[in-house]
Coordinates of C-alpha atoms in Angstrom, one line a residue:
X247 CA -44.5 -44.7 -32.6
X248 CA -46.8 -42.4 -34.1
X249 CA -47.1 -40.0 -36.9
X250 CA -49.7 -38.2 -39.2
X251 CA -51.6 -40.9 -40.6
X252 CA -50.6 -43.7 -37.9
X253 CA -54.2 -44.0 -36.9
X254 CA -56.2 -44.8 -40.5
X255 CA -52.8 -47.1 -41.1
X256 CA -53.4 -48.9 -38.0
X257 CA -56.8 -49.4 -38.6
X258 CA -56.5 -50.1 -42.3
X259 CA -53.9 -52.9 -41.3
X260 CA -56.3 -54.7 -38.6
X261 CA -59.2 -54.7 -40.8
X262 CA -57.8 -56.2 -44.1
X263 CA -56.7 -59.6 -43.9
X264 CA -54.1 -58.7 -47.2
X265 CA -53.5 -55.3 -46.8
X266 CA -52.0 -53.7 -50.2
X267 CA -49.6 -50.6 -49.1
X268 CA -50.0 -49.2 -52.4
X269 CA -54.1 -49.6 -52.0
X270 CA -54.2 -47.6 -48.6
X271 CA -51.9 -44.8 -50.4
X272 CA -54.6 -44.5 -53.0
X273 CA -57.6 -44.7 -50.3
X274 CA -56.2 -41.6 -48.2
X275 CA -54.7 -39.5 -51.4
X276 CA -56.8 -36.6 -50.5
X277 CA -55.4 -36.0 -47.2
X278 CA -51.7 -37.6 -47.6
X279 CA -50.8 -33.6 -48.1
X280 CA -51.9 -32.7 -44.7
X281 CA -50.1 -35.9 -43.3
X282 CA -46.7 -34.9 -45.0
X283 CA -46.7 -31.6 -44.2
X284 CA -43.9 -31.7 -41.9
X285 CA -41.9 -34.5 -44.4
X286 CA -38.5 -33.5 -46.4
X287 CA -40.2 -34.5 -49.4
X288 CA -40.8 -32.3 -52.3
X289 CA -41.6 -34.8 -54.9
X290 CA -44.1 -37.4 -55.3
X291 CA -41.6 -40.1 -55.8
X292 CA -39.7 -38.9 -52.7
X293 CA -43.3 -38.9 -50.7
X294 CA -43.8 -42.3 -51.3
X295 CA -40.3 -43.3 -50.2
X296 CA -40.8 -41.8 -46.8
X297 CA -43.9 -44.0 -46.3
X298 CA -42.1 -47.2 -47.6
X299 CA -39.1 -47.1 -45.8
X300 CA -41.8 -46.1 -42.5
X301 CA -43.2 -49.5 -43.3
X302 CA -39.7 -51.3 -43.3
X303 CA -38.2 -49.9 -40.6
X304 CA -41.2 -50.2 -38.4
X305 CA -40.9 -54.2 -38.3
X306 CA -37.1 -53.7 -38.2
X307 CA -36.4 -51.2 -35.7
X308 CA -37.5 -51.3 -31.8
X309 CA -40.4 -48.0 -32.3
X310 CA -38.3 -45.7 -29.5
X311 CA -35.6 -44.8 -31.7
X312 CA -37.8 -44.0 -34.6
X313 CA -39.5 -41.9 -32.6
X314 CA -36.3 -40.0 -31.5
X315 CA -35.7 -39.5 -35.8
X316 CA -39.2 -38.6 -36.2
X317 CA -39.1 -36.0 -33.4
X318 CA -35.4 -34.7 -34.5
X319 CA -36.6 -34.4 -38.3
X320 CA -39.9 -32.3 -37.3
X321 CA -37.5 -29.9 -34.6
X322 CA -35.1 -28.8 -37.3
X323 CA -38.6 -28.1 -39.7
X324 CA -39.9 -26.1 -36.9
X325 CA -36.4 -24.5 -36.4
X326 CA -36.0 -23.7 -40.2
X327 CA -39.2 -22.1 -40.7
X328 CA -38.5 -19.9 -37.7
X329 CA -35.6 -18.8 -39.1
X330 CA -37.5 -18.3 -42.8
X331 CA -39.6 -15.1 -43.3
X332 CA -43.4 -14.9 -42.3
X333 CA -44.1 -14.2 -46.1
X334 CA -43.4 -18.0 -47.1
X335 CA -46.1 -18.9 -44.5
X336 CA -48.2 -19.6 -47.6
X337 CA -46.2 -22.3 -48.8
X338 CA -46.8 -24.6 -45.9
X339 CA -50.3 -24.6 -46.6
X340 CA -52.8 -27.4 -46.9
X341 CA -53.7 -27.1 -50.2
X342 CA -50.1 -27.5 -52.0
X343 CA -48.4 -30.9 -52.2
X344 CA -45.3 -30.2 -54.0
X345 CA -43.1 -27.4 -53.4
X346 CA -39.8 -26.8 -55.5
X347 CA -36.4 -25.4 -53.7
X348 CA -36.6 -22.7 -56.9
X349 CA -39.7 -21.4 -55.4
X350 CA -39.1 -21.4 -52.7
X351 CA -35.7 -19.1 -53.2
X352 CA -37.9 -16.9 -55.2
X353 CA -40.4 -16.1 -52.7
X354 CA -38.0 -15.5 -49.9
X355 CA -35.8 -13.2 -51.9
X356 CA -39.4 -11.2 -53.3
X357 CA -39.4 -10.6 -49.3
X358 CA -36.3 -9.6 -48.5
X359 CA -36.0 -7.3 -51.6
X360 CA -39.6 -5.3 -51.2
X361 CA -39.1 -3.2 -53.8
X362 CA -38.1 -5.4 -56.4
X363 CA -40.8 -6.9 -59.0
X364 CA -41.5 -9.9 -58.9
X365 CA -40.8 -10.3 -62.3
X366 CA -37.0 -9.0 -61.6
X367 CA -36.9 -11.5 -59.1
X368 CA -37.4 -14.9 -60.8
X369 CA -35.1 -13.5 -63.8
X370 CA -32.3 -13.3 -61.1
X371 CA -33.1 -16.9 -59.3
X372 CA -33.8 -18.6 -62.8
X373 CA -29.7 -18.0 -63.5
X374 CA -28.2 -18.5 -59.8
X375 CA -29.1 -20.4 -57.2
X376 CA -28.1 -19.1 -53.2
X377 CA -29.7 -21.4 -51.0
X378 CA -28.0 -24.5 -51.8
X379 CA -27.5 -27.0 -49.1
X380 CA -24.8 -29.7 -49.5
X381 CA -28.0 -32.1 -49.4
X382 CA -28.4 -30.8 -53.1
X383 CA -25.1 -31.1 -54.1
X384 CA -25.1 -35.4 -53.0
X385 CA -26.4 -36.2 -56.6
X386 CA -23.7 -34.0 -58.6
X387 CA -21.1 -36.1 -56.3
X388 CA -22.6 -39.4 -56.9
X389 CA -22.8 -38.7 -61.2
X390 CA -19.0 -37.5 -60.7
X391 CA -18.0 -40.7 -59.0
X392 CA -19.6 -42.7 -61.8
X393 CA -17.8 -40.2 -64.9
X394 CA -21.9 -39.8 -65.4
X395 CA -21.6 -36.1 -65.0
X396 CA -23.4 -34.4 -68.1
X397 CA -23.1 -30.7 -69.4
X398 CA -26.6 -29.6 -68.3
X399 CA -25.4 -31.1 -65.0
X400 CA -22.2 -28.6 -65.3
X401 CA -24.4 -26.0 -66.1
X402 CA -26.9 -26.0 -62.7
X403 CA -23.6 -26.6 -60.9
X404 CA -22.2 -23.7 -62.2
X405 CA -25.0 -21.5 -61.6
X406 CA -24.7 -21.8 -57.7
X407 CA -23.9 -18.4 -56.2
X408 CA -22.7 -18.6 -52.4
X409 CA -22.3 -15.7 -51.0
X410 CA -21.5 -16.0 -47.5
X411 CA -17.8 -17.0 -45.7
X412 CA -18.6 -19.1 -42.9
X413 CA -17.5 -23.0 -42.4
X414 CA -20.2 -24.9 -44.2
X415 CA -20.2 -21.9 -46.7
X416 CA -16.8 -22.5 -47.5
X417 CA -17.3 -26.5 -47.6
X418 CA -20.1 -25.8 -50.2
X419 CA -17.6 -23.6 -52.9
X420 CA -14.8 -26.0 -52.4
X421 CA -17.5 -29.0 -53.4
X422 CA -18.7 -26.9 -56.3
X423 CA -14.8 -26.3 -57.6
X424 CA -14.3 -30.1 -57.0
X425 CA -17.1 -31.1 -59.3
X426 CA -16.4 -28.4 -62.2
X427 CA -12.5 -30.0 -62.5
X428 CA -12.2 -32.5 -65.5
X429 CA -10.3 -34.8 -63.3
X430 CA -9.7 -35.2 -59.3
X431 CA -7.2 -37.0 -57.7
X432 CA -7.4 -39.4 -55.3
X433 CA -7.2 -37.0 -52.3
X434 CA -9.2 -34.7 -54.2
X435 CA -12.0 -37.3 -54.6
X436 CA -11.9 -38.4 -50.9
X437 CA -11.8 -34.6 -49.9
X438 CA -15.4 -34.3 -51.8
X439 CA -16.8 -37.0 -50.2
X440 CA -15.5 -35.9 -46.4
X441 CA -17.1 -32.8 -47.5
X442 CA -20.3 -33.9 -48.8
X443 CA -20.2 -36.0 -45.2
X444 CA -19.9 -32.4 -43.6
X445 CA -16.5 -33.8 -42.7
X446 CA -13.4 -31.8 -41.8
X447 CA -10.2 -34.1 -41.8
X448 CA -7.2 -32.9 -39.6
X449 CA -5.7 -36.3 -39.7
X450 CA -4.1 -36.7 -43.0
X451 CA -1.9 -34.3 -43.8
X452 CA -2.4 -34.5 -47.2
X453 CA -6.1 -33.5 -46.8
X454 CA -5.1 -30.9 -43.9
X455 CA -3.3 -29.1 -47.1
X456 CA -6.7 -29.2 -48.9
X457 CA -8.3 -27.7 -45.5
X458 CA -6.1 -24.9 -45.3
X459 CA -6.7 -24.0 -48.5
X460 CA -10.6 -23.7 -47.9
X461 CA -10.8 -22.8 -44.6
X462 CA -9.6 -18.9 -43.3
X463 CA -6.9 -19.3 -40.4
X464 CA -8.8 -18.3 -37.8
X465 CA -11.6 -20.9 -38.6
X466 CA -8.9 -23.6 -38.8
X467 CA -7.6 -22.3 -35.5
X468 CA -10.8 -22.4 -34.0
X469 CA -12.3 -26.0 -35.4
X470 CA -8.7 -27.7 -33.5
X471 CA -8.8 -25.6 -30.5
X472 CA -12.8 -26.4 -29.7
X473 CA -12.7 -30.4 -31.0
X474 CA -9.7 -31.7 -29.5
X475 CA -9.6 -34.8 -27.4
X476 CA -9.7 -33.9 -23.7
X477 CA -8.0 -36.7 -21.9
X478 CA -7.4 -35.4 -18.6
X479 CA -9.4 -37.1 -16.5
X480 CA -9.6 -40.1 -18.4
X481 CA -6.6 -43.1 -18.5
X482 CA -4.4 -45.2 -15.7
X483 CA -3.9 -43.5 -12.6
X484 CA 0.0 -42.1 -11.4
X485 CA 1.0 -45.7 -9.7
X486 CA -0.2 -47.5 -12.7
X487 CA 1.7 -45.5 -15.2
X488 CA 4.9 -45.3 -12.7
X489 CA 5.1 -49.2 -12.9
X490 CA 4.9 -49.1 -16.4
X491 CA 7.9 -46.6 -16.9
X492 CA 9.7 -49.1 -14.2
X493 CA 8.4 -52.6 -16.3
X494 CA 9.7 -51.2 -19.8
X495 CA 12.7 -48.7 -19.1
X496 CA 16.0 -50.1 -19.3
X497 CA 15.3 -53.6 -20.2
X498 CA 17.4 -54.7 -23.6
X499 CA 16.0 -58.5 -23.7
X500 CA 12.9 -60.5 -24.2
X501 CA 14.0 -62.5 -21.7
X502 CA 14.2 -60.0 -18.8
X503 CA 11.4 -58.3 -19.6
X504 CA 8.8 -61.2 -19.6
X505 CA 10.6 -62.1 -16.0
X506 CA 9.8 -58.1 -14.8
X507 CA 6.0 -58.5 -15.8
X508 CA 5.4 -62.2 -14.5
X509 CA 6.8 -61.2 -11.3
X510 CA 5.0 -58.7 -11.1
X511 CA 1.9 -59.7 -12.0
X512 CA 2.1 -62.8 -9.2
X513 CA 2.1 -60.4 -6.8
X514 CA -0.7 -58.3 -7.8
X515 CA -3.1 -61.7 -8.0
X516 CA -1.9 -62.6 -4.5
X517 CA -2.9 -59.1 -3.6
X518 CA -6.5 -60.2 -5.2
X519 CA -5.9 -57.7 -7.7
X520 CA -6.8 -59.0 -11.1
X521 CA -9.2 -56.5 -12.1
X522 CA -6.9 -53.6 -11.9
X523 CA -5.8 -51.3 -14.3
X524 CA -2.3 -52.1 -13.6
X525 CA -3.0 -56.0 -14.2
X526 CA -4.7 -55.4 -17.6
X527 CA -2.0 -52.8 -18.4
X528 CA 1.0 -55.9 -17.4
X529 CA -1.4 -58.5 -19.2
X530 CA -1.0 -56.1 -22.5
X531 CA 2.6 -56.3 -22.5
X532 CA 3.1 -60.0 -21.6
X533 CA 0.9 -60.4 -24.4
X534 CA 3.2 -58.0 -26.4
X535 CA 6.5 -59.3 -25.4
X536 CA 5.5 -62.8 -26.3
X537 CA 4.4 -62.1 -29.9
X538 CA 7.3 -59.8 -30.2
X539 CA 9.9 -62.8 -31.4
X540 CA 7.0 -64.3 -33.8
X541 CA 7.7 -62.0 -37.0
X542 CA 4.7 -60.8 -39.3
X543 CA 5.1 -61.5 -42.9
X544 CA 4.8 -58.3 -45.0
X545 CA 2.5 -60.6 -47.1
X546 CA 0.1 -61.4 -44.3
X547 CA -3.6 -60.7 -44.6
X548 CA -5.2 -58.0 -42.4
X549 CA -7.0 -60.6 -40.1
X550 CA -3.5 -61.3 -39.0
X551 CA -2.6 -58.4 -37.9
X552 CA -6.1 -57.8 -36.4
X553 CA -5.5 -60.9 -34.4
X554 CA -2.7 -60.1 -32.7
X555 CA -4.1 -56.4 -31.3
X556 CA -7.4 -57.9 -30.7
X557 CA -5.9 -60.0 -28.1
X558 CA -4.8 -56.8 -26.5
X559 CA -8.2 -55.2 -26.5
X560 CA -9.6 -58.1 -25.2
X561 CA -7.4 -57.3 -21.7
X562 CA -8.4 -53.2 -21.6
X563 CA -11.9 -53.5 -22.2
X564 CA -12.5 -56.8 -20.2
X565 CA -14.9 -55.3 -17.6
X566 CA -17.0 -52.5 -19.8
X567 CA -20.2 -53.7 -20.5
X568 CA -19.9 -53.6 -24.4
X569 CA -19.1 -56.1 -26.8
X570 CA -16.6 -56.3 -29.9
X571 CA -17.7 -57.8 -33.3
X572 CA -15.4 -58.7 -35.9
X573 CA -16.1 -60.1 -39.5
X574 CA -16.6 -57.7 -42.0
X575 CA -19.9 -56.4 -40.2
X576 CA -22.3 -53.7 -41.0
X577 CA -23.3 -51.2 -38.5
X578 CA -26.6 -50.6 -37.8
X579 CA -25.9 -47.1 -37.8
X580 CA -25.2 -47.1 -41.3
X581 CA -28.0 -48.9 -42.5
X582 CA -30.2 -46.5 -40.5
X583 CA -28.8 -43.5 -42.3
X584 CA -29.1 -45.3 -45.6
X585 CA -32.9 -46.2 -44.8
X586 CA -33.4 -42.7 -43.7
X587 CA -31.5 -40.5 -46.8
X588 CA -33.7 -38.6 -48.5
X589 CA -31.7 -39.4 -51.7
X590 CA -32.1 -42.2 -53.6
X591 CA -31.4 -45.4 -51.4
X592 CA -29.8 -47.4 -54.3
X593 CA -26.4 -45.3 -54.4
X594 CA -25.9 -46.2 -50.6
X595 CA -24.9 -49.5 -49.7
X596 CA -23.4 -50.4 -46.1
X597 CA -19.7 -50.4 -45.3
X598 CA -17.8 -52.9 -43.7
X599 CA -16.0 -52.9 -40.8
X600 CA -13.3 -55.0 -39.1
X601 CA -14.0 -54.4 -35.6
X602 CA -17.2 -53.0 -34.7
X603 CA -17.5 -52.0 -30.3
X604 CA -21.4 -52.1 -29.7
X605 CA -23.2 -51.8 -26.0
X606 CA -23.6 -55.2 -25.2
X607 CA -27.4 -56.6 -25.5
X608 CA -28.0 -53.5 -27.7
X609 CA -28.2 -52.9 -31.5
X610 CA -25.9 -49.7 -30.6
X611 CA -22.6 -49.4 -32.0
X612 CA -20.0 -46.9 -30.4
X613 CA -17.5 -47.1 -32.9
X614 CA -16.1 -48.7 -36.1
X615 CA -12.1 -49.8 -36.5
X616 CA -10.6 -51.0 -39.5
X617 CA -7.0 -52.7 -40.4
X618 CA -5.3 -53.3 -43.9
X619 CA -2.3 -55.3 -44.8
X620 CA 1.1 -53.6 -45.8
X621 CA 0.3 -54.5 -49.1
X622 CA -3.3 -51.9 -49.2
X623 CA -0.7 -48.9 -48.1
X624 CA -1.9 -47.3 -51.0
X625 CA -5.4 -47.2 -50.0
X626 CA -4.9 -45.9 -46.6
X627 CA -6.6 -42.4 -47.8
X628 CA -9.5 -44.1 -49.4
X629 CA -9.6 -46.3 -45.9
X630 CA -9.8 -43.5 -43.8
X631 CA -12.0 -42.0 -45.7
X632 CA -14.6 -44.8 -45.4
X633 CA -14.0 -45.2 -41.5
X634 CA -14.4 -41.7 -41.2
X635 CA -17.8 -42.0 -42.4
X636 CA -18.8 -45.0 -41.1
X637 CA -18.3 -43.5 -38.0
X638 CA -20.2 -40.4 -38.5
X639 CA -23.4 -42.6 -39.5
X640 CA -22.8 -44.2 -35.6
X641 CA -22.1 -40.8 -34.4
X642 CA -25.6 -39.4 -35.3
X643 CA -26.9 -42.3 -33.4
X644 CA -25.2 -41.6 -30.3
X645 CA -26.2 -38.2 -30.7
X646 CA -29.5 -38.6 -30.9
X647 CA -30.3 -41.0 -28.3
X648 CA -28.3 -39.2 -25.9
X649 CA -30.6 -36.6 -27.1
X650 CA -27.2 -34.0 -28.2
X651 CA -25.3 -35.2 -24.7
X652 CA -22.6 -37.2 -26.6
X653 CA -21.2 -35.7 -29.5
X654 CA -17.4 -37.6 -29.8
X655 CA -16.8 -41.0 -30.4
X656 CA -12.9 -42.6 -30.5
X657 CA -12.1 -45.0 -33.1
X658 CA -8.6 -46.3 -34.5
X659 CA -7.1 -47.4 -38.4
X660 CA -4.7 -49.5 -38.5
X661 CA -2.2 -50.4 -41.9
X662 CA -0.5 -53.2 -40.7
X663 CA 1.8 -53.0 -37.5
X664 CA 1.5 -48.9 -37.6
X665 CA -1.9 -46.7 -36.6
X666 CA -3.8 -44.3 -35.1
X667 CA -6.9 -43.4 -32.6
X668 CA -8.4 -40.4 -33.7
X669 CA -11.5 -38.6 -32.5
X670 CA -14.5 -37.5 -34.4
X671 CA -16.5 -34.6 -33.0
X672 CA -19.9 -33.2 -33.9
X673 CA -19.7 -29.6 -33.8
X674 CA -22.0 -27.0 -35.2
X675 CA -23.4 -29.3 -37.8
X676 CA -20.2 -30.5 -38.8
X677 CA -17.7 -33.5 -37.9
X678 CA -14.4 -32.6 -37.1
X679 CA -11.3 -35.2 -37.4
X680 CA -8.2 -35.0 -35.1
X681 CA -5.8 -37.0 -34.3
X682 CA -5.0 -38.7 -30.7
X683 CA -2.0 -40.4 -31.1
X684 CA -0.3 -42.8 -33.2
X685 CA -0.4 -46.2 -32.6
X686 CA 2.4 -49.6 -32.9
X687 CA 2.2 -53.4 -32.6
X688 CA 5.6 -54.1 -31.3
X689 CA 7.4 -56.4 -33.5
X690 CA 11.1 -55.4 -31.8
X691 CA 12.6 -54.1 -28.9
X692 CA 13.2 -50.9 -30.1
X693 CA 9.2 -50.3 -29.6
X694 CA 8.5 -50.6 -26.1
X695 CA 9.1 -46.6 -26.0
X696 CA 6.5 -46.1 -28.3
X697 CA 4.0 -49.3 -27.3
X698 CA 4.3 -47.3 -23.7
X699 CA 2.4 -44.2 -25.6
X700 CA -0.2 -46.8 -27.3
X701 CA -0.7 -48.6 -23.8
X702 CA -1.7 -45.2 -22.3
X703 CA -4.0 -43.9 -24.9
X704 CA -5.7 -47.7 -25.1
X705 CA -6.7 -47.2 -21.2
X706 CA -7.5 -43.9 -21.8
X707 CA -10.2 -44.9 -24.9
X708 CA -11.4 -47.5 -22.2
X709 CA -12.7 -44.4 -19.9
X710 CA -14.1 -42.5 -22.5
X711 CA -16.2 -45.3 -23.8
X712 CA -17.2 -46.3 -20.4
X713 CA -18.5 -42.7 -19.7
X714 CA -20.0 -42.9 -23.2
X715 CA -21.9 -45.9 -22.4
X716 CA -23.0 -44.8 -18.7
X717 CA -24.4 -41.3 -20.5
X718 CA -26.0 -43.5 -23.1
X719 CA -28.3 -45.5 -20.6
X720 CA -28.4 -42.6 -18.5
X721 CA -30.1 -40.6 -21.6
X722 CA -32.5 -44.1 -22.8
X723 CA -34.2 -44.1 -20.0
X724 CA -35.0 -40.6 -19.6
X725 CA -36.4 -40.9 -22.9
X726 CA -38.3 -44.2 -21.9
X727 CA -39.6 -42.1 -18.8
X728 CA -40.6 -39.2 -21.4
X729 CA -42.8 -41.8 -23.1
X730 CA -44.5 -41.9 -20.3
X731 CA -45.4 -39.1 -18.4
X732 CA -43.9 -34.9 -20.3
X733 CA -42.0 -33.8 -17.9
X734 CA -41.7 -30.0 -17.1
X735 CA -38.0 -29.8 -17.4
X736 CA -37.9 -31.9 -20.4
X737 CA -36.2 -30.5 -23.4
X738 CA -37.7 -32.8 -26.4
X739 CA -35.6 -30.3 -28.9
X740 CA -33.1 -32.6 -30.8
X741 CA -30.7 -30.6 -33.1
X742 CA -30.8 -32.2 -36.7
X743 CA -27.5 -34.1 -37.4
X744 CA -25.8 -33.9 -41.3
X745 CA -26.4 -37.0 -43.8
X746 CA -23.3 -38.9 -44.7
X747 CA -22.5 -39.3 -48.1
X748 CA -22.0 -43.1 -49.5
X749 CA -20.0 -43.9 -52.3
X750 CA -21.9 -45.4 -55.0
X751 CA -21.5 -48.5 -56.7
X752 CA -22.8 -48.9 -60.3
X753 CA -23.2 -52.2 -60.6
X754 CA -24.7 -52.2 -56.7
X755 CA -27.2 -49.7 -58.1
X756 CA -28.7 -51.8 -61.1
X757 CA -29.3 -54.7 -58.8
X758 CA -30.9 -52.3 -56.4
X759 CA -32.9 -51.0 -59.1
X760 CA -34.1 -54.4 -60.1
X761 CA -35.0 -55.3 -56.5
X762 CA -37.3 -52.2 -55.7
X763 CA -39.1 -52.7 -59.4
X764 CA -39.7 -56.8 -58.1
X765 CA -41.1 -55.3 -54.8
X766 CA -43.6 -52.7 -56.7
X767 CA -44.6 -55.7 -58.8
X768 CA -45.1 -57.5 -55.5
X769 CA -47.3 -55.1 -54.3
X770 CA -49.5 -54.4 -57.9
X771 CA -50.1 -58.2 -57.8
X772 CA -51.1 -58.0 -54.0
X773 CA -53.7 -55.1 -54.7
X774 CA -54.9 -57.2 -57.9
X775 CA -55.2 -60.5 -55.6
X776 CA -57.7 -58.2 -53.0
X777 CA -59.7 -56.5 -55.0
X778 CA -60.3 -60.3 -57.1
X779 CA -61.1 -61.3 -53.4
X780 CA -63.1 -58.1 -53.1
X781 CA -65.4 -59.1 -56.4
X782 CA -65.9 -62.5 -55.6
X783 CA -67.5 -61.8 -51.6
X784 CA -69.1 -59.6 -53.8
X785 CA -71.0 -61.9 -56.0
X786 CA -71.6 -64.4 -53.3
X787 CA -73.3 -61.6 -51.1

């Protein structure tokens, strides 16, 4: 791993037997403006949270993948300042540290109008604001979470001006009128923060409503048509699917349905055929048919429920080489993207998830699935909405190490016996959420017609995460190679995925807040400690 400055660290780290990071940041002040020069930091206090969070990930993440950020971060700097006028050359200079978004609004509009004074000019960007990113708007969001939204705060909010009609465009104003309404609803407050995520929800069609308000027909039209699940070539192949049909149709008892698929199945392991697709598939419904007499309180906990389709999970994805975690996990997705925000780290905290699918011997996670009892109904928007974004954190990851080759992941939700496997799709710099089918624990006979549709998607989410996982290691080590000798067909451009927006937690925050002023302590009473040290080899020299 290496980065402006990585040299004098490295050096300044083998030669001090206590090294103080706030002591080397005072030692190389006079040239920390030509390391940062390709940072997203335009504030001291911002600066110094890139290099701290450089020093914690470096013991906590294997060096590749922060290489792959690294590289991703300084493409989409080069990219932007292509794309920026020659005129605001000037501001990448040397010789300035700190550069404000205002300023640099001014300056490019000086260039585009000519004509214009200059003094014209910063009257019309002191009122309104074009350039705003949904970056900036993450704060706002976070203050209207916590009812902490003041009237100056209204007032820079209101004084963005976009202009323009495309997707993200549109995202932005629907924030903005999201953030200026007294009150939001619950769909309206999980709408902001799928937005803020870059998100565009197709699932719910609550939030669909709140989509087609936003977004003009055509781009609606066009977001479905280019981000829907292609499942043609993945699933159980025409004999597989044809026993199905004959196991399931026409049976009306328990009884003669467990005798269809034990029969069956003994003939397929004297064939030697346990591995197959059509095993697993007959496996899934014996283990179905056998829970299907053994009722589910409406009381239960959501571990039950889990349970019981875990089981069936265990079957379809027996011989991918991945591995399922359960247990109210983190992903280390999600704490990468918190440890990587450029906002401030104590409003993100990581989410949990129920069922986390990871590459096995790998800290890589391919997909997060949640379940809720009947009784959490009510939350199922807030749920999604969390999963959703969960997700998109392990999304970026994908992305990024399959250097832009994967850009879908599959996941399910699950609200008691009833769900859904959706799939989320990075597409011009914005997720899109659609549906794949809906999804049923059988509890009756009456369901085998519609556990036939969830047996078929299941195999199909097994292929698609096997080719996901093949392109994966396929991609890691071509990047591994790359680190060792450039290749001339190499493309080293990654694109720059969105940031995800985390709900923040105010009492979360103050105990974050407490723990980063204990650390800077830490570190003023390890720079005292040396340069006591210092004195005293000193005096006895």
């Amino acid at each position: 791993m290496t980065y402006p400055g990585y040299e004098e660290l490295k050096k300044y780290l083998s030669g001090n037997k206590k090294p103080s990071f706030i002591k080397f940041i005072n030692d190389n002040i006079d040239v920390l403006p030509v390391w940062s020069i390709e940072d997203n930091a335009n504030t001291g206090p911002a600066l110094f949270g890139i290099y701290r969070r450089r020093k914690r990930l470096r013991s906590s993440y294997h060096e590749g993948a922060l290489d792959l950020l690294i590289e991703a971060q300084r493409s989409a700097t080069e990219e932007g300042r292509r794309l920026i006028n020659p005129s605001t050359e000037a501001f990448h200079s040397t010789d300035t540290g700190e550069i404000s978004a205002d300023e640099n609004v001014q300056v490019i509009e000086e260039a585009d109008k000519g004509d214009c004074s200059s003094e014209a000019t910063h009257t019309s960007t002191e009122n309104h604001e074009t350039d705003v990113s949904l970056d900036s708007l993450y704060p706002f969001g976070a203050k209207k979470m916590l009812g902490k939204l003041t009237r100056a705060d209204t007032q820079k909010i209101k004084s963005f001006q976009i202009k323009e009609s495309s997707i993200v465009a549109r995202m932005k104003k629907y924030v903005i009128t999201l953030l200026l309404k007294n009150s939001l609803t619950p769909t309206e407050t999980e709408t902001m923060k799928l937005l803020l995520s870059s998100v565009i929800n197709f699932v719910d069609s609550l939030i669909y409503t709140e989509m087609r308000q936003m977004l003009l027909t055509r781009q609606l039209n066009d977001l479905e048509r280019n981000t829907s699940f292609d499942d043609i070539t993945f699933g159980m192949d025409v004999p597989t699917l044809q026993l199905l049909d004959e196991t399931v149709d026409n049976c009306h008892d328990l009884n003669t349905l467990l005798i269809r698929i034990t029969t069956t199945m003994s003939g397929l392991l004297i064939e030697n055929k346990r591995k197959s697709d059509s095993y697993k598939m007959l496996k899934v419904l014996d283990i179905a048919a056998e829970y299907m007499d053994k009722a589910i309180d409406d009381q239960a906990s959501e571990l039950t429920f889990y349970r019981r389709f875990a089981m069936l999970l265990d079957f379809v994805f027996s011989d991918l080489d991945m591995t399922m975690d359960d247990g109210e996990i983190v992903a280390e997705a999600t704490k990468m993207a918190q440890q990587q925000s450029a906002h401030d780290v104590t409003s993100c905290f990581g989410r949990k998830i129920d069922l986390l699918l990871k590459i096995k011997g790998l800290k890589v996670g391919l997909a997060s699935n949640e379940w809720k009892s009947k009784q959490t109904k009510h939350m199922y928007i807030q749920q999604q909405s969390k999963n959703f974004r969960s997700n998109c954190s392990i999304l970026n990851g994908l992305f990024i190490r399959s250097s832009g080759k994967v850009n879908k992941l599959v996941a399910i939700d699950f609200i008691g016996t009833n769900g859904y496997m959706y799939c989320l799709t990075l597409k011009d710099n914005v997720y899109v959420a659609n549906t794949i089918s809906t999804l049923v624990l059988p509890t009756d006979m009456t369901h085998l017609e519609s556990f036939k549709k969830t047996v078929e998607v299941l195999f199909k989410w097994k292929d698609f995460l096997d080719e996901t996982i093949c392109t994966l290691k396929k991609s890691m080590v071509d990047q591994q190679l790359s680190g060792v000798v450039r290749s001339s067909t190499s493309n080293s451009y990654i694109p720059a995925t969105p940031s995800v927006f985390f709900t923040p937690k105010s009492i979360r925050i103050k105990e974050a807040i407490s723990t980063e002023v204990q650390e800077e302590q830490e570190e003023q009473e390890e720079q005292e400690e040396q340069e006591e040290q210092e004195e005293q080899e000193e005096q006895e020299e």
